[in-house]
Short mmCIF file of C-alpha atoms in Angstrom, two decimals:
data_model
loop_
_atom_site.label_atom_id
_atom_site.label_comp_id
_atom_site.label_asym_id
_atom_site.label_seq_id
_atom_site.Cartn_x
_atom_site.Cartn_y
_atom_site.Cartn_z
CA MET A 1 158.49 114.35 90.83
CA ASN A 2 155.90 111.85 89.64
CA THR A 3 152.37 112.99 88.90
CA ALA A 4 149.39 111.06 90.28
CA THR A 5 148.89 109.30 86.94
CA GLU A 6 152.55 108.14 86.90
CA GLN A 7 152.27 106.41 90.24
CA PRO A 8 151.87 102.63 90.23
CA PRO A 9 148.25 101.44 90.15
CA VAL A 10 146.48 100.88 93.45
CA GLN A 11 145.87 97.13 93.74
CA GLU A 12 142.51 96.03 95.16
CA GLU A 13 140.51 92.81 95.38
CA PHE A 14 136.76 92.25 95.55
CA ASP A 15 134.44 89.36 94.91
CA VAL A 16 132.40 91.38 92.41
CA VAL A 17 132.84 94.67 90.56
CA VAL A 18 129.71 96.34 89.18
CA VAL A 19 130.25 99.01 86.53
CA GLY A 20 127.33 101.45 86.52
CA GLY A 21 125.13 102.70 89.35
CA GLY A 22 121.74 102.77 87.63
CA PRO A 23 118.85 100.49 88.65
CA GLY A 24 120.39 97.34 87.14
CA GLY A 25 123.80 97.90 88.69
CA SER A 26 122.47 98.93 92.09
CA THR A 27 120.15 95.91 92.15
CA ALA A 28 122.88 93.42 91.29
CA ALA A 29 125.36 94.96 93.73
CA THR A 30 122.92 95.09 96.65
CA LEU A 31 121.62 91.54 96.22
CA VAL A 32 125.14 90.11 96.01
CA ALA A 33 126.23 92.12 99.06
CA LYS A 34 123.22 90.78 100.98
CA HIS A 35 124.82 87.33 100.63
CA GLY A 36 127.92 88.62 102.41
CA HIS A 37 130.18 89.14 99.40
CA ARG A 38 132.57 92.04 98.88
CA VAL A 39 131.16 94.28 96.15
CA LEU A 40 132.63 97.39 94.50
CA LEU A 41 130.30 99.60 92.45
CA LEU A 42 131.88 102.11 90.06
CA GLU A 43 129.79 104.97 88.66
CA LYS A 44 131.14 107.50 86.15
CA GLU A 45 128.83 110.33 87.24
CA THR A 46 127.93 111.89 90.57
CA PHE A 47 124.42 111.12 91.76
CA PRO A 48 121.78 112.40 91.60
CA ARG A 49 121.97 112.70 87.82
CA TYR A 50 119.37 112.87 85.05
CA GLN A 51 118.07 109.77 83.26
CA ILE A 52 115.03 108.90 81.15
CA GLY A 53 112.81 105.85 81.73
CA GLU A 54 110.45 107.23 84.33
CA SER A 55 107.50 104.84 84.37
CA LEU A 56 107.84 101.74 86.57
CA LEU A 57 105.96 98.43 86.62
CA PRO A 58 104.48 96.71 89.69
CA ALA A 59 107.05 93.92 89.38
CA THR A 60 109.80 96.45 90.14
CA VAL A 61 107.95 98.28 92.92
CA HIS A 62 106.57 95.26 94.80
CA GLY A 63 109.11 92.64 93.81
CA ILE A 64 112.61 94.02 93.28
CA CYS A 65 112.21 96.98 95.65
CA ARG A 66 111.06 94.59 98.39
CA LEU A 67 114.15 92.42 97.90
CA LEU A 68 116.29 95.57 98.02
CA ASP A 69 114.62 96.80 101.26
CA VAL A 70 113.68 100.18 99.73
CA GLN A 71 109.88 100.01 99.86
CA GLU A 72 109.73 102.52 102.70
CA ASP A 73 112.10 104.86 100.87
CA MET A 74 109.87 104.65 97.80
CA GLU A 75 106.75 105.44 99.81
CA GLN A 76 108.40 108.44 101.45
CA ALA A 77 109.70 109.84 98.14
CA GLY A 78 106.23 111.03 97.15
CA PHE A 79 106.30 109.59 93.64
CA MET A 80 103.16 109.80 91.52
CA VAL A 81 101.10 106.61 91.89
CA LYS A 82 100.49 104.78 88.60
CA ARG A 83 97.54 102.39 88.61
CA GLY A 84 97.65 101.54 84.93
CA GLY A 85 97.78 103.16 81.53
CA SER A 86 95.62 104.96 79.00
CA PHE A 87 95.95 104.47 75.25
CA ARG A 88 94.72 106.23 72.14
CA TRP A 89 95.94 103.47 69.89
CA GLY A 90 94.79 101.25 67.04
CA THR A 91 91.48 101.55 65.22
CA ASN A 92 89.41 102.63 68.22
CA PRO A 93 89.22 106.47 68.23
CA VAL A 94 88.14 106.40 71.87
CA PRO A 95 90.94 106.21 74.49
CA TRP A 96 90.99 102.89 76.33
CA ASN A 97 92.53 102.01 79.67
CA PHE A 98 94.13 99.14 81.47
CA LEU A 99 94.43 98.98 85.23
CA PHE A 100 96.88 96.71 86.97
CA ALA A 101 94.05 95.24 88.98
CA LEU A 102 91.07 96.77 87.15
CA ALA A 103 89.63 98.23 90.39
CA PRO A 104 92.53 99.58 92.47
CA GLU A 105 90.51 100.35 95.60
CA LEU A 106 89.45 96.70 95.87
CA SER A 107 92.29 94.61 94.55
CA GLY A 108 94.86 94.78 97.30
CA PRO A 109 98.14 96.61 97.87
CA THR A 110 100.13 95.57 94.79
CA SER A 111 97.93 96.96 92.04
CA TYR A 112 100.03 100.05 91.39
CA ALA A 113 103.47 101.25 90.41
CA TYR A 114 105.08 104.69 90.36
CA GLN A 115 105.99 107.39 87.88
CA VAL A 116 109.41 108.49 89.10
CA GLU A 117 111.92 111.22 88.60
CA ARG A 118 114.91 109.05 87.85
CA MET A 119 117.27 111.45 89.59
CA LYS A 120 115.49 110.60 92.84
CA PHE A 121 114.73 106.92 92.18
CA ASP A 122 118.24 105.97 91.04
CA ASP A 123 119.76 107.84 93.97
CA ILE A 124 117.55 105.88 96.38
CA LEU A 125 118.83 102.59 94.94
CA LEU A 126 122.47 103.66 94.90
CA ARG A 127 122.46 104.92 98.50
CA ASN A 128 120.68 101.74 99.52
CA ALA A 129 123.49 99.70 97.97
CA ALA A 130 125.96 101.56 100.18
CA ARG A 131 123.79 100.88 103.24
CA HIS A 132 124.02 97.17 102.45
CA GLY A 133 127.81 97.25 102.46
CA VAL A 134 128.58 97.92 98.79
CA ASP A 135 131.69 100.09 98.30
CA VAL A 136 130.13 102.78 96.08
CA ARG A 137 132.52 105.11 94.24
CA GLU A 138 131.25 107.90 92.01
CA ASN A 139 133.00 110.07 89.42
CA VAL A 140 135.04 107.06 88.33
CA ALA A 141 136.20 106.26 84.78
CA VAL A 142 136.54 102.55 83.94
CA HIS A 143 138.85 102.27 80.94
CA GLU A 144 139.94 98.64 80.76
CA VAL A 145 138.70 95.13 81.48
CA LEU A 146 141.31 92.72 82.83
CA GLU A 147 140.97 89.33 81.18
CA ASP A 148 142.75 86.33 79.78
CA GLU A 149 141.70 83.53 77.45
CA ASP A 150 139.72 81.78 80.16
CA ARG A 151 137.73 84.57 81.82
CA VAL A 152 137.34 88.20 82.84
CA ARG A 153 139.29 88.87 86.03
CA GLY A 154 138.75 92.52 86.93
CA VAL A 155 138.92 96.13 85.74
CA ARG A 156 141.28 99.08 85.63
CA PHE A 157 139.85 102.51 86.41
CA THR A 158 140.79 106.03 87.35
CA GLY A 159 139.31 107.18 90.64
CA ALA A 160 137.99 110.59 91.60
CA ASP A 161 141.45 111.33 93.06
CA GLY A 162 143.13 110.77 89.69
CA ARG A 163 144.86 107.57 90.80
CA VAL A 164 144.73 104.47 88.62
CA HIS A 165 143.32 101.37 90.33
CA GLU A 166 143.49 97.72 89.28
CA VAL A 167 140.80 95.58 90.85
CA SER A 168 140.76 91.81 90.64
CA ALA A 169 137.38 90.15 91.05
CA ARG A 170 135.60 86.86 90.50
CA TYR A 171 132.94 88.68 88.47
CA VAL A 172 132.49 91.95 86.61
CA VAL A 173 128.91 93.08 85.98
CA ASP A 174 128.54 95.59 83.16
CA ALA A 175 125.57 97.79 83.99
CA SER A 176 126.98 100.90 82.35
CA GLY A 177 124.06 101.56 80.02
CA ASN A 178 123.51 101.83 76.29
CA LYS A 179 126.79 103.70 75.81
CA THR A 180 128.82 100.94 77.44
CA ARG A 181 132.41 100.62 76.32
CA ILE A 182 133.10 97.27 77.91
CA SER A 183 130.21 94.99 76.86
CA LYS A 184 132.33 93.60 74.01
CA HIS A 185 134.39 91.75 76.60
CA ALA A 186 131.42 89.42 77.11
CA GLY A 187 132.32 88.05 73.69
CA GLY A 188 129.30 89.11 71.64
CA GLU A 189 128.12 92.09 69.63
CA ARG A 190 125.12 94.41 69.65
CA VAL A 191 122.44 93.65 67.07
CA TYR A 192 119.90 96.39 66.38
CA SER A 193 116.27 95.64 65.70
CA GLU A 194 115.21 95.64 62.06
CA PHE A 195 111.69 96.52 63.18
CA PHE A 196 112.12 99.22 65.84
CA LYS A 197 114.24 101.76 63.96
CA ASN A 198 112.92 104.72 65.87
CA LEU A 199 113.97 108.00 67.42
CA ALA A 200 112.66 109.76 70.51
CA LEU A 201 112.55 113.51 71.10
CA PHE A 202 111.43 114.52 74.58
CA GLY A 203 111.13 117.34 77.07
CA TYR A 204 109.14 118.45 80.13
CA PHE A 205 106.08 120.62 80.67
CA GLU A 206 104.57 122.41 83.66
CA GLY A 207 100.82 122.68 84.09
CA GLY A 208 99.64 119.78 81.92
CA LYS A 209 96.21 118.31 82.54
CA ARG A 210 95.61 115.22 84.68
CA LEU A 211 92.90 112.62 84.56
CA PRO A 212 90.65 112.93 87.62
CA GLY A 213 90.69 110.65 90.64
CA PRO A 214 92.81 107.49 90.79
CA ASP A 215 93.53 107.65 87.04
CA ARG A 216 95.53 110.88 87.36
CA GLY A 217 98.86 109.07 87.53
CA ASN A 218 98.24 106.88 84.47
CA ILE A 219 100.74 106.95 81.66
CA LEU A 220 99.13 108.06 78.38
CA CYS A 221 100.41 106.66 75.08
CA ALA A 222 98.79 108.28 72.06
CA ALA A 223 99.37 107.32 68.44
CA PHE A 224 99.17 109.84 65.62
CA ASP A 225 99.83 109.71 61.88
CA GLU A 226 103.64 109.69 62.18
CA GLY A 227 104.34 107.89 65.45
CA TRP A 228 103.25 108.07 69.06
CA ILE A 229 103.67 110.27 72.13
CA TRP A 230 104.21 109.38 75.77
CA TYR A 231 102.70 111.59 78.46
CA ILE A 232 103.97 110.73 81.95
CA PRO A 233 102.78 112.73 84.98
CA LEU A 234 105.75 112.97 87.35
CA SER A 235 104.05 115.22 89.90
CA GLU A 236 100.89 117.26 90.19
CA THR A 237 102.37 119.77 87.72
CA LEU A 238 105.43 118.26 85.98
CA THR A 239 104.96 116.03 82.91
CA SER A 240 107.45 114.12 80.77
CA VAL A 241 106.43 114.26 77.10
CA GLY A 242 108.22 112.38 74.33
CA VAL A 243 107.60 111.78 70.64
CA VAL A 244 108.64 108.46 69.09
CA ILE A 245 108.99 108.49 65.29
CA GLY A 246 110.79 106.58 62.55
CA GLN A 247 114.42 107.25 61.64
CA GLY A 248 113.30 108.83 58.37
CA ARG A 249 112.40 111.96 60.33
CA ALA A 250 115.82 112.26 61.96
CA SER A 251 116.76 115.45 60.11
CA GLU A 252 113.82 117.28 61.69
CA ILE A 253 114.78 116.61 65.28
CA GLN A 254 118.58 116.67 65.24
CA GLY A 255 119.17 120.29 64.32
CA THR A 256 119.42 123.32 66.58
CA ALA A 257 117.51 123.70 69.83
CA GLU A 258 115.05 125.91 67.96
CA ASP A 259 114.57 123.20 65.31
CA GLN A 260 113.90 120.62 68.01
CA GLU A 261 111.44 122.87 69.78
CA LYS A 262 109.54 123.45 66.53
CA ALA A 263 109.53 119.74 65.74
CA LEU A 264 108.30 118.67 69.18
CA LEU A 265 105.48 121.22 69.26
CA GLY A 266 104.57 120.33 65.68
CA PHE A 267 104.22 116.63 66.49
CA ILE A 268 102.19 117.44 69.60
CA ASP A 269 99.89 119.63 67.53
CA ARG A 270 99.11 116.63 65.28
CA CYS A 271 98.05 114.48 68.25
CA ASP A 272 94.76 115.89 69.47
CA ILE A 273 94.56 114.21 72.88
CA VAL A 274 98.07 115.29 73.92
CA ARG A 275 97.55 118.73 72.41
CA ASP A 276 94.48 119.10 74.61
CA HIS A 277 96.32 117.92 77.72
CA LEU A 278 99.03 120.53 77.11
CA SER A 279 96.74 123.39 76.07
CA ASP A 280 97.42 125.33 79.30
CA ALA A 281 100.96 124.05 79.87
CA THR A 282 104.37 125.63 79.30
CA ARG A 283 107.55 123.82 78.42
CA VAL A 284 110.27 123.80 81.06
CA THR A 285 113.26 125.71 79.63
CA GLU A 286 115.65 125.96 82.58
CA GLY A 287 117.49 123.57 84.87
CA THR A 288 117.78 119.81 84.49
CA TYR A 289 114.43 119.47 82.76
CA GLY A 290 114.91 122.47 80.48
CA GLU A 291 116.84 120.61 77.79
CA LEU A 292 115.22 118.86 74.84
CA ARG A 293 116.84 115.47 74.38
CA VAL A 294 117.07 112.91 71.56
CA ARG A 295 117.62 109.16 71.78
CA LYS A 296 118.04 106.89 68.77
CA ASP A 297 118.64 103.25 67.87
CA TYR A 298 117.40 102.17 71.28
CA SER A 299 116.03 98.70 70.42
CA TYR A 300 118.80 96.10 70.38
CA ALA A 301 120.19 92.99 72.04
CA ASN A 302 123.70 91.63 72.46
CA THR A 303 124.43 88.21 71.03
CA ARG A 304 125.88 87.15 74.38
CA PHE A 305 124.89 88.24 77.86
CA TRP A 306 127.76 86.56 79.71
CA ARG A 307 131.13 84.85 79.56
CA PRO A 308 133.11 83.35 82.44
CA GLY A 309 133.74 86.17 84.88
CA MET A 310 131.38 88.71 83.32
CA ALA A 311 127.67 89.43 82.89
CA LEU A 312 125.73 92.20 81.12
CA VAL A 313 122.60 93.69 82.65
CA GLY A 314 120.22 96.48 81.70
CA ASP A 315 120.88 98.64 78.67
CA ALA A 316 124.39 97.22 78.37
CA ALA A 317 122.73 93.97 77.31
CA CYS A 318 119.48 94.95 75.57
CA PHE A 319 116.67 97.47 75.32
CA ILE A 320 113.26 97.53 73.72
CA ASP A 321 110.88 100.27 72.54
CA PRO A 322 109.50 102.18 75.58
CA VAL A 323 105.77 101.99 74.89
CA PHE A 324 105.16 99.66 77.87
CA SER A 325 107.81 101.13 80.16
CA THR A 326 109.96 98.02 80.25
CA GLY A 327 113.41 99.61 80.58
CA VAL A 328 113.76 99.67 84.37
CA HIS A 329 111.89 96.37 84.64
CA LEU A 330 114.33 94.56 82.33
CA ALA A 331 117.32 96.18 84.05
CA THR A 332 116.31 95.34 87.62
CA TYR A 333 115.12 91.85 86.66
CA ALA A 334 118.48 91.22 85.01
CA GLY A 335 120.22 92.51 88.14
CA LEU A 336 118.26 89.99 90.20
CA LEU A 337 119.08 87.15 87.80
CA ALA A 338 122.78 88.05 87.72
CA ALA A 339 122.90 88.24 91.53
CA ARG A 340 121.31 84.80 91.83
CA SER A 341 123.90 83.31 89.51
CA ILE A 342 126.86 85.02 91.19
CA ASN A 343 125.67 84.11 94.68
CA SER A 344 125.16 80.48 93.65
CA VAL A 345 128.60 80.13 92.06
CA LEU A 346 130.45 81.90 94.86
CA ALA A 347 128.73 79.59 97.35
CA GLY A 348 129.78 76.55 95.32
CA ALA A 349 126.15 75.49 95.02
CA VAL A 350 125.72 75.52 91.22
CA PRO A 351 128.30 75.16 88.41
CA GLU A 352 129.06 78.47 86.66
CA GLU A 353 127.81 77.48 83.23
CA ARG A 354 124.54 76.13 84.57
CA ALA A 355 123.95 79.18 86.76
CA PHE A 356 124.63 81.71 84.01
CA ASP A 357 122.77 79.78 81.33
CA GLU A 358 119.77 80.20 83.63
CA PHE A 359 120.53 83.94 83.87
CA GLU A 360 120.73 84.37 80.12
CA GLY A 361 117.81 82.06 79.35
CA ARG A 362 115.39 83.86 81.65
CA TYR A 363 116.66 87.28 80.61
CA ARG A 364 116.28 86.54 76.89
CA ARG A 365 112.86 85.03 77.45
CA GLU A 366 111.61 88.18 79.16
CA TYR A 367 113.05 90.37 76.41
CA ALA A 368 111.67 88.16 73.63
CA VAL A 369 108.13 88.12 75.03
CA PHE A 370 108.00 91.90 75.12
CA TYR A 371 109.67 92.20 71.71
CA GLU A 372 107.20 89.90 69.98
CA PHE A 373 104.22 91.54 71.65
CA LEU A 374 105.39 95.06 70.82
CA SER A 375 105.97 94.10 67.20
CA ALA A 376 102.26 93.28 66.99
CA PHE A 377 101.26 96.29 69.12
CA TYR A 378 102.71 98.62 66.48
CA ASP A 379 100.04 97.41 64.06
CA MET A 380 97.86 100.51 64.20
CA GLN A 381 95.10 98.69 62.31
CA GLY A 382 94.34 96.49 65.29
CA SER A 383 91.84 96.89 68.09
CA GLU A 384 92.48 96.49 71.79
CA GLU A 385 90.97 93.00 71.65
CA ASN A 386 93.56 92.05 69.00
CA TYR A 387 96.35 93.27 71.26
CA PHE A 388 95.03 91.27 74.20
CA TRP A 389 94.90 88.17 72.00
CA LYS A 390 98.49 88.75 70.92
CA ALA A 391 99.59 89.03 74.55
CA LYS A 392 98.09 85.61 75.20
CA LYS A 393 99.79 84.19 72.11
CA VAL A 394 103.31 85.38 73.01
CA THR A 395 103.02 84.37 76.68
CA SER A 396 101.36 80.99 75.92
CA PHE A 397 99.17 81.45 78.99
CA ASP A 398 96.22 79.13 79.42
CA SER A 399 94.01 82.06 80.36
CA SER A 400 91.83 84.83 78.99
CA ASP A 401 93.34 87.28 76.52
CA LEU A 402 93.00 90.19 78.92
CA GLU A 403 94.54 88.24 81.77
CA ALA A 404 97.62 87.62 79.65
CA PHE A 405 97.80 91.31 78.71
CA VAL A 406 97.57 92.58 82.30
CA THR A 407 100.10 90.03 83.52
CA LEU A 408 102.53 90.91 80.70
CA VAL A 409 102.40 94.69 81.04
CA GLY A 410 102.58 94.40 84.83
CA GLY A 411 106.01 92.78 84.49
CA VAL A 412 105.08 89.43 85.99
CA ALA A 413 104.80 87.28 82.85
CA SER A 414 107.57 85.06 84.23
CA ARG A 415 105.24 84.22 87.17
CA GLU A 416 108.20 84.52 89.55
CA LYS A 417 107.05 84.98 93.11
CA ALA A 418 110.09 87.15 93.76
CA LEU A 419 108.50 89.82 91.54
CA THR A 420 105.33 90.05 93.62
CA ASP A 421 104.62 91.32 97.11
CA SER A 422 105.13 89.00 100.06
CA THR A 423 103.76 91.16 102.85
CA ALA A 424 100.05 91.55 102.05
CA MET A 425 97.30 89.45 103.56
CA ALA A 426 96.11 86.62 101.32
CA GLU A 427 92.61 86.94 102.74
CA ARG A 428 92.31 90.46 101.38
CA PHE A 429 93.11 89.23 97.88
CA SER A 430 90.35 86.66 98.01
CA ALA A 431 87.82 89.14 99.36
CA SER A 432 88.70 91.81 96.81
CA SER A 433 88.43 89.39 93.92
CA LYS A 434 84.98 88.24 94.91
CA ALA A 435 83.78 91.80 95.57
CA LEU A 436 84.94 93.01 92.18
CA ALA A 437 83.51 90.07 90.29
CA ASP A 438 80.17 90.48 92.09
CA ALA A 439 80.11 94.20 91.32
CA VAL A 440 80.76 93.68 87.63
CA ALA A 441 78.22 90.88 87.39
CA ALA A 442 75.62 93.19 88.91
CA THR A 443 76.33 96.22 86.70
CA GLY A 444 77.45 94.53 83.49
CA SER A 445 80.14 97.18 82.97
CA MET A 446 82.93 99.13 84.60
CA GLN A 447 83.83 102.79 84.64
CA THR A 448 87.10 104.57 85.09
CA ALA A 449 87.31 107.56 87.38
CA THR A 450 86.79 109.74 84.30
CA GLY A 451 83.42 108.12 83.72
CA GLU A 452 84.43 106.24 80.58
CA ARG A 453 82.56 102.98 80.28
CA MET A 454 84.77 99.94 79.82
CA ASN A 455 82.22 97.22 79.22
CA HIS A 456 83.54 96.82 75.66
CA LEU A 457 86.75 95.52 77.24
CA PHE A 458 85.86 93.89 80.52
CA GLY A 459 83.07 91.36 80.89
CA ALA A 460 82.25 89.85 84.27
CA LYS A 461 83.91 86.48 83.59
CA VAL A 462 87.06 88.10 82.24
CA VAL A 463 87.37 90.36 85.28
CA GLY A 464 86.94 87.38 87.57
CA ASP A 465 89.58 85.44 85.66
CA VAL A 466 92.07 88.29 85.82
CA MET A 467 91.54 88.86 89.52
CA GLN A 468 91.79 85.16 90.32
CA GLU A 469 95.16 84.84 88.60
CA MET A 470 96.54 88.04 90.12
CA ASN A 471 95.48 86.79 93.52
CA GLU A 472 97.25 83.48 92.95
CA ILE A 473 100.44 85.29 91.95
CA GLN A 474 100.29 87.44 95.05
CA ARG A 475 99.45 84.48 97.31
CA ARG A 476 102.62 82.81 96.12
CA GLY A 477 104.45 85.91 97.27
CA VAL A 478 102.68 85.87 100.64
CA LEU A 479 103.45 82.24 101.32
CA GLY A 480 107.06 82.56 100.09
CA ALA A 481 109.11 79.41 100.41
CA GLY A 482 106.05 77.34 101.19
CA ILE A 483 105.05 77.37 97.53
CA LYS A 484 106.80 75.03 95.12
CA GLU A 485 108.15 76.88 92.08
CA ASN A 486 108.66 74.98 88.85
CA PRO A 487 111.52 75.68 86.43
CA LEU A 488 110.73 78.46 83.97
CA LEU A 489 113.07 76.95 81.36
CA PRO A 490 113.16 73.30 80.26
CA GLY A 491 115.56 71.45 82.55
CA GLY A 492 116.32 74.72 84.33
CA LEU A 493 116.83 75.88 87.87
CA VAL A 494 114.43 77.45 90.38
CA PRO A 495 114.97 80.35 92.79
CA GLY A 496 116.32 79.46 96.21
CA THR A 497 114.25 80.01 99.32
CA ASP A 498 115.41 83.62 99.77
CA GLY A 499 114.98 84.47 96.08
CA LEU A 500 118.65 85.51 95.78
CA SER A 501 120.24 82.31 94.49
CA TRP A 502 119.45 79.26 92.34
CA ALA A 503 118.53 75.74 93.39
CA GLU A 504 117.85 72.50 91.60
CA PRO A 505 114.11 71.78 91.34
CA ALA A 506 112.69 69.38 93.86
CA ALA A 507 112.29 65.83 92.64
CA GLY A 508 108.79 64.85 91.68
#
């Protein structure tokens, strides 16, 4: 009698197979399914499952999540609202802040993001994919890519029932994360950063302090003599805390659980601001958040992001140091770009090479801008003004230094209207901009909710400039297809009217 594994493979056919159910995979699958294509998503684990990368950017919350139709789910999840970030970084011993819109109560509805428990956030996106018609299968092991000399043509996997399946598809999207086993089939190799050779050791604490008022959800990044620490408030009581250090300290954090505990608490003790925030806190030692975890070699990029029949998105393609919380942003943005290319090719609207060159060009541009900026940000001898100047340099924006910084760290450096909200009232943006500029002109300074003066960062003209540009970005979202969008890349394509495909730029 044959066993299940000895039975002939189950033959299936889909337009697209997505391997990996994280944010990048769920985004790509949903946006392709919204164009009416047959999509199979294969996930090796059973959701909800743990994942790191808990701090989102506005571009994800108000851009991608809107395209995915999950904004209401996000609002109902009760995630901690993140209006910006706080830094103890560089030569200034005083913590300094950035706010996505500098004055959240005045700047309109898109001036925030969320701090999320990834177990909840990723599950929202995966279940949403199923609601949009994606065939979602969990507890599945993909063990082979089907290909020939010309292109990738499908995958072979073992289902939860133990049966082997062979699926033919026009496209395979590898969104299976940094431990991917199939990215090599895109034809390239992973190249690790020579600059960001770091390790992260992280855990969770109950009872950590919060900044008062609207700043309480801010991410805190604090440098100390051997690295830096992230401090992410996930709820009123739960905090994600991670130490990022150079590989030379690997022996200290890769021993026993007791060794890791000692190392983490030792690093925290050397960072006064985080030590103070955790003075009345206790580390979580049970359940999902009770484990101390280590990640290493997490800054890299593949030499190719696609070949005919296959595309890499998210950590399967690239990842960059987490100081500005770019992981989910890069993954979901790549999922959007891949979906546009697949939808365009399947519709016969754009040749494959042209569509996927646009995918890779935009994806690499986004990665490169963050990489170059972060390389400068790690210069601990700089001031915040130096960092703002560097943001302007790497983005090539014809704007103030601070404007470039806010736009970059908000995830909208590409200026794509698909990454901004399209439901808010344009009139409110105009009114809020004028009110904020008038207020700053009258007082000559700004204060955070903690009472810290910020006049050393934000002068009246700069604030006005930032708000004007943010308003223009959001107006483009409000007006949607009525706004002409120019190619981001020389000779490149532009998003189609629904934001889910590519189009040739309008003549003239």
